[in-house]
Coordinates of C-alpha atoms and ligand atoms in Angstrom, one line a residue:
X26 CA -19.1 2.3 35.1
X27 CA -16.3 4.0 35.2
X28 CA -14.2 5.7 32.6
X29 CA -11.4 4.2 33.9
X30 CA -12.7 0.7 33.6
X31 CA -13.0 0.8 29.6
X32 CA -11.7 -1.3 27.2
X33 CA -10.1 0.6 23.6
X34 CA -9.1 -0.7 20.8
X35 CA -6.1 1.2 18.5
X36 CA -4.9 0.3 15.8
X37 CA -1.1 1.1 14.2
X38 CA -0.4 1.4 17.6
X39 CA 3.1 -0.1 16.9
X40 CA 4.3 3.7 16.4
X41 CA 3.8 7.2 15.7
X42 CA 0.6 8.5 16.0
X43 CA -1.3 5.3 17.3
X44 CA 1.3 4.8 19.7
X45 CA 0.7 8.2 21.0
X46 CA -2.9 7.6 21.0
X47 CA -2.3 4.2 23.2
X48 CA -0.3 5.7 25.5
X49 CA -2.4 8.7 26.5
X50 CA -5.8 6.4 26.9
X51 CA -3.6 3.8 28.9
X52 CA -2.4 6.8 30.8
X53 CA -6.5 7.7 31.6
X54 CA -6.9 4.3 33.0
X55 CA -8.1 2.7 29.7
X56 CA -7.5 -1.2 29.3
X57 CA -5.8 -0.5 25.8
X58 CA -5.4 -3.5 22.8
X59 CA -2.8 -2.8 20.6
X60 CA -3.2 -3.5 17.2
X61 CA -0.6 -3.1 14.4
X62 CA 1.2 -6.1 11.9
X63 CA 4.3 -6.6 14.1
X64 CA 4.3 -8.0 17.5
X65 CA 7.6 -6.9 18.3
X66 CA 7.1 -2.8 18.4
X67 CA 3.4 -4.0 20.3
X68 CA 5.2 -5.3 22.9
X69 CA 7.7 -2.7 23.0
X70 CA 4.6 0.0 23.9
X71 CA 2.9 -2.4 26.2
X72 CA 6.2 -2.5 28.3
X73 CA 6.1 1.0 28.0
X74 CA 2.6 1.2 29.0
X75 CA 2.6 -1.6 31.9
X76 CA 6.1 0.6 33.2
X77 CA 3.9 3.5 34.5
X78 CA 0.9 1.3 35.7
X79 CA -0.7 1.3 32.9
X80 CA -3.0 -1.6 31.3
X81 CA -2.7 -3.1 27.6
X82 CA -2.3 -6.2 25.4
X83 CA -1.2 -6.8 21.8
X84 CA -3.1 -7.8 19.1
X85 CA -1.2 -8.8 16.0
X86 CA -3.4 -8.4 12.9
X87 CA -3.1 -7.3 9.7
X88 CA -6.4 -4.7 8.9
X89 CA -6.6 -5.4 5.3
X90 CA -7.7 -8.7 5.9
X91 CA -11.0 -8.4 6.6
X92 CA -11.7 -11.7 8.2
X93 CA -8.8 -12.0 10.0
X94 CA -9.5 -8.3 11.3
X95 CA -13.2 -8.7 12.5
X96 CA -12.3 -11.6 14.1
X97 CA -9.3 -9.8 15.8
X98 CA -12.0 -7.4 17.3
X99 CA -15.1 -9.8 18.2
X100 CA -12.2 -12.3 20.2
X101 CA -11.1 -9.0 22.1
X102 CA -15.0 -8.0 23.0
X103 CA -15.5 -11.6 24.3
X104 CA -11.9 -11.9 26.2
X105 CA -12.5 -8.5 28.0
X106 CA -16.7 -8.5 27.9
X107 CA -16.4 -5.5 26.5
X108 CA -15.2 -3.0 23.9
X109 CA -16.0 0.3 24.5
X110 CA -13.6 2.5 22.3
X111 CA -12.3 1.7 18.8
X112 CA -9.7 4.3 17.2
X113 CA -9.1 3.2 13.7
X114 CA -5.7 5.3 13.2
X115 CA -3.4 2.5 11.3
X116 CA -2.8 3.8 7.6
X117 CA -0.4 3.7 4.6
X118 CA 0.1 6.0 1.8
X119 CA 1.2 5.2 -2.0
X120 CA 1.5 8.5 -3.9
X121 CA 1.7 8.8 -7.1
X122 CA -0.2 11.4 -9.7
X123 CA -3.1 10.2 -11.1
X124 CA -1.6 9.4 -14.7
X125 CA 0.6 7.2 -12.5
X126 CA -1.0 5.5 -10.6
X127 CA -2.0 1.7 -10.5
X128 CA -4.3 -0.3 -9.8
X129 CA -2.6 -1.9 -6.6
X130 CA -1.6 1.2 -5.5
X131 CA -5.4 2.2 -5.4
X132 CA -6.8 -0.7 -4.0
X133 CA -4.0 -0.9 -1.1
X134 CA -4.8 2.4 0.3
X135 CA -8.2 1.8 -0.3
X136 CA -8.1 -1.5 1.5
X137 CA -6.2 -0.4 4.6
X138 CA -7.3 2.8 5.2
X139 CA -10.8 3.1 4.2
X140 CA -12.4 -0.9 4.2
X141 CA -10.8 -2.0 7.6
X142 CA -12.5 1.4 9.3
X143 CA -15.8 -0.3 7.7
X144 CA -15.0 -4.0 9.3
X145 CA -13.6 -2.8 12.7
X146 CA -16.9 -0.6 12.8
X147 CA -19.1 -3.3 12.4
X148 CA -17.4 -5.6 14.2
X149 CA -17.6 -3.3 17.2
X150 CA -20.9 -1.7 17.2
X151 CA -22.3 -5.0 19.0
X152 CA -20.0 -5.5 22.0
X153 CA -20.4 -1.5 21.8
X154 CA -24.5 -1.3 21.3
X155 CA -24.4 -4.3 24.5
X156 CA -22.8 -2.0 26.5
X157 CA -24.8 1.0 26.1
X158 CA -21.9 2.6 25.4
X159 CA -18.9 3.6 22.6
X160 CA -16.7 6.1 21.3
X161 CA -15.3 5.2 17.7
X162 CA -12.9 7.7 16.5
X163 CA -11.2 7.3 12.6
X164 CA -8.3 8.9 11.5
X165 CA -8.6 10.6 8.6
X166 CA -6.3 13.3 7.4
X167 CA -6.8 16.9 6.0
X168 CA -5.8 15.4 2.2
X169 CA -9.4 14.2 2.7
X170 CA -11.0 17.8 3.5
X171 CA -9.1 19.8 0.7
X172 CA -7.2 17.1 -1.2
X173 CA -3.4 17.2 -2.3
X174 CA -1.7 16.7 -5.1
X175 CA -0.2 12.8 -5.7
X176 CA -2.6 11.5 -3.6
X177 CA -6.0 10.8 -5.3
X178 CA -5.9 7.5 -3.3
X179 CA -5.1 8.6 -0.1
X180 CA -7.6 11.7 -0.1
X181 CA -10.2 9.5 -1.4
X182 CA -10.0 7.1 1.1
X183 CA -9.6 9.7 4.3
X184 CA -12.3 11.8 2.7
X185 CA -14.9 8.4 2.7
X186 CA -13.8 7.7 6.3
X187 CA -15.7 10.8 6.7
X188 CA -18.7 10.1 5.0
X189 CA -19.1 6.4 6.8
X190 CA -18.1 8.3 10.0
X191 CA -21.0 10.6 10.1
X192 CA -23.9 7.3 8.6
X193 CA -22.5 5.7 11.6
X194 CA -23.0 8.5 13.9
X195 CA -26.4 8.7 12.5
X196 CA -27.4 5.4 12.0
X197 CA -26.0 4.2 16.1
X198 CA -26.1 7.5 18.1
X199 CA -29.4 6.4 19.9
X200 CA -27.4 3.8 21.4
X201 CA -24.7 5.9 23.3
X202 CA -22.2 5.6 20.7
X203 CA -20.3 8.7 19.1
X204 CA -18.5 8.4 15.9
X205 CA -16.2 11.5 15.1
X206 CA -13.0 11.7 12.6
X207 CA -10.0 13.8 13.7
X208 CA -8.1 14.8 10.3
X209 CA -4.4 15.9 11.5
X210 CA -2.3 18.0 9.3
X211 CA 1.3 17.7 9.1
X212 CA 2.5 15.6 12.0
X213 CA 6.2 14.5 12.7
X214 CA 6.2 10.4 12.3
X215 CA 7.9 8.0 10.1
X216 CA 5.0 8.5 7.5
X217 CA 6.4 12.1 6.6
X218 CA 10.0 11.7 7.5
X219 CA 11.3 11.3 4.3
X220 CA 9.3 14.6 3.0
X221 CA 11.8 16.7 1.0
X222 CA 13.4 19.8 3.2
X223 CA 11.4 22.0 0.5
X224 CA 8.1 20.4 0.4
X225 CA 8.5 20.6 4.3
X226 CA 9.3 24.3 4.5
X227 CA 6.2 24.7 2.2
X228 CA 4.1 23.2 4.5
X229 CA 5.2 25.4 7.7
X230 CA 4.7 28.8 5.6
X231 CA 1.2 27.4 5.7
X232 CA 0.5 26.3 9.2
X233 CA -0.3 29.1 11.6
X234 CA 1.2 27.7 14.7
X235 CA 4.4 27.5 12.4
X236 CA 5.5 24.1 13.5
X237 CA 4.4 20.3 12.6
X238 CA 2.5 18.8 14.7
X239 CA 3.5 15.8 17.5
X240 CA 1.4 12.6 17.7
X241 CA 0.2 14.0 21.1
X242 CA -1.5 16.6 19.6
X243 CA -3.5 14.2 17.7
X244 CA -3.7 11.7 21.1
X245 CA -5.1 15.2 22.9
X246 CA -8.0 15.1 20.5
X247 CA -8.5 11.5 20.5
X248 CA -8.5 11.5 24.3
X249 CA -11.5 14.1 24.5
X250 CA -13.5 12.5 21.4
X251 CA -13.1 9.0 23.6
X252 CA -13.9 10.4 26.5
X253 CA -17.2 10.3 28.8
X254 CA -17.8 13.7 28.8
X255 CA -17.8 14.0 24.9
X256 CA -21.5 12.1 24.7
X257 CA -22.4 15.6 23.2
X258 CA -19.9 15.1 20.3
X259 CA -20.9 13.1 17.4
X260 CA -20.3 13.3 13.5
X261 CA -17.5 16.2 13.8
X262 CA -14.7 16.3 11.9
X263 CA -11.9 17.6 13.8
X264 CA -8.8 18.9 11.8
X265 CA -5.8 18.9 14.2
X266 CA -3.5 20.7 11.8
X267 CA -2.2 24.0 13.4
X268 CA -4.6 26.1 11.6
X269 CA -3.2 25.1 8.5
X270 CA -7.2 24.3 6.7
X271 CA -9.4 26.1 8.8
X272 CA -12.1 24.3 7.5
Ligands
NAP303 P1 3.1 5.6 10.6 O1 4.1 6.2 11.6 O2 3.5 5.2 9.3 O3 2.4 4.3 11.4 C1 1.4 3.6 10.7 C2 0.8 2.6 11.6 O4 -0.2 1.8 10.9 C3 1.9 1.6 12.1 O5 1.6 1.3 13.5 C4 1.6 0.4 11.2 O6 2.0 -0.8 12.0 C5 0.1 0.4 11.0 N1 -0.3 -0.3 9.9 C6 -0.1 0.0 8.6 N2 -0.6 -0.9 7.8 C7 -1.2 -1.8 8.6 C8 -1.9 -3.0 8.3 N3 -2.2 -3.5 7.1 N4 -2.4 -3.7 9.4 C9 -2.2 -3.3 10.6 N5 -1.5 -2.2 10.9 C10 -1.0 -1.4 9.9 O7 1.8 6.6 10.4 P2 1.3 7.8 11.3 O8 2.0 9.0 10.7 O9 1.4 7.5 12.7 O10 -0.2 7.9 10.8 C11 -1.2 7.3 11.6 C12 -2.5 7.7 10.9 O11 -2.6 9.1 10.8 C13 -2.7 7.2 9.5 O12 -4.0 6.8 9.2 C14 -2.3 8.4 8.6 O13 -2.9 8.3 7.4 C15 -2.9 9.5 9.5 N6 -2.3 10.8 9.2 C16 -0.9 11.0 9.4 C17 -0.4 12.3 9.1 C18 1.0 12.6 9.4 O14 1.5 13.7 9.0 N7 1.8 11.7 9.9 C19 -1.2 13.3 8.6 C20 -2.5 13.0 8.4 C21 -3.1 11.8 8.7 P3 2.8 -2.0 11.4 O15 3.7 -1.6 10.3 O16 3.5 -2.5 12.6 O17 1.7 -2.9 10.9

């Protein structure tokens, strides 16, 4: 078949960097579900989508609940007949130091970011292992590759998405499916708009390309991970970050 015939599934596609993400597949022909908590901002980027011949639909789930969430993605696989591309970007962050920090803070970043990657994952690699065929791609974040301070929670949980990323890849890659993690650096979205003016010229005195980074930067790299050509491409980590790791 055709790349342009593909189904994907993106979540926290309501904005930022999953919208960006949605758009750009759409844009390469992809049938795209959107997936976020609010139905409203979905339809907003399907308009947007549909507006330049583009295909979508909107799926309005919450990730953290795990039923809820695997159902979400076995109804889409059985509506369409297939699911061939899952990019689990939708996240949340909860800083605090470590002293600080509470339970719920823990378990909610664990939950959403790290957990629902797990569920969508399984949920998927059936549809994906019928088809011969998948590209699963999970947002991490470079807090995961070199860690940062206030955010044991977050960096823990992009740093395991890296470690089930690359079982996956091992476990399913005999089966024409890829599983790679792109971990952008700093990237302009409502998740780092309220960053202080100082943290923020911190940040630049460290990234080599000296500015932040847009959501299509980080849709550029999803686009090749999902594509056909990247069969080659499986259990990378991709840091998207201007240069700012290296690692
Ligand atoms: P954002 O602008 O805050 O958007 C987050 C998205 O996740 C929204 O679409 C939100 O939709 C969705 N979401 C949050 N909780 C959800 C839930 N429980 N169920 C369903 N959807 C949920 O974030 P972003 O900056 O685009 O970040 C996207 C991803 O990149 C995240 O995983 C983030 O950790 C990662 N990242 C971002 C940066 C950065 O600098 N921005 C850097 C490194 C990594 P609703 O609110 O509509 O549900």
């Amino acid at each position: 078949m055709s790349q342009e015939s593909r189904v994907a599934f993106v979540t926290g596609a309501s904005r930022g960097i999953g919208k960006a993400v949605a758009i750009r597949l759409a844009k390469e022909g992809r049938h795209v579900v959107l997936a976020s908590r609010s139905e409203g901002p979905l339809s907003e980027v399907k308009a947007e989508i549909e507006e330049t011949g583009g295909a979508a639909s909107v799926c309005a789930v919450d990730i953290s609940d795990r039923k809820a969430f695997a159902e979400a993605i076995e109804g889409v696989a059985s509506e369409q007949g297939r699911l061939d591309i899952l990019v689990n970007n939708a996240g949340i962050t909860r800083d605090n130091l470590l002293l600080r920090m509470s339970d719920e803070e823990w378990d909610a970043v664990i939950e959403t970011n790290l957990t629902s990657a797990f569920v969508a994952m399984r949920a998927a690699a059936r549809p994906m292992m019928k088809g011969k065929f998948g590209r699963i791609v999970n947002i991490a974040s470079t807090s995961g590759l070199v860690g940062n301070s206030g955010q044991t929670n977050y960096a823990a949980s992009k740093s395991g998405l890296v470690g089930m990323t690359r079982t996956v890849a091992r476990e399913i890659g005999g089966k024409g499916i890829t599983a790679n993690v792109v971990a952008p650096g700093f990237i302009q979205t409502d998740m780092t708009a309220n960053l202080p003016e100082s943290v923020l010229d911190s940040v630049k005195g460290l990234i080599q390309v000296k500015r932040l980074g847009s959501p299509e930067d980080i849709a550029a790299a999803v686009a090749y991970c999902t594509s056909d050509d990247a069969g080659f491409l499986t259990g990378q980590v991709i840091a998207v970050d201007g240069g700012m790791t290296m690692c």
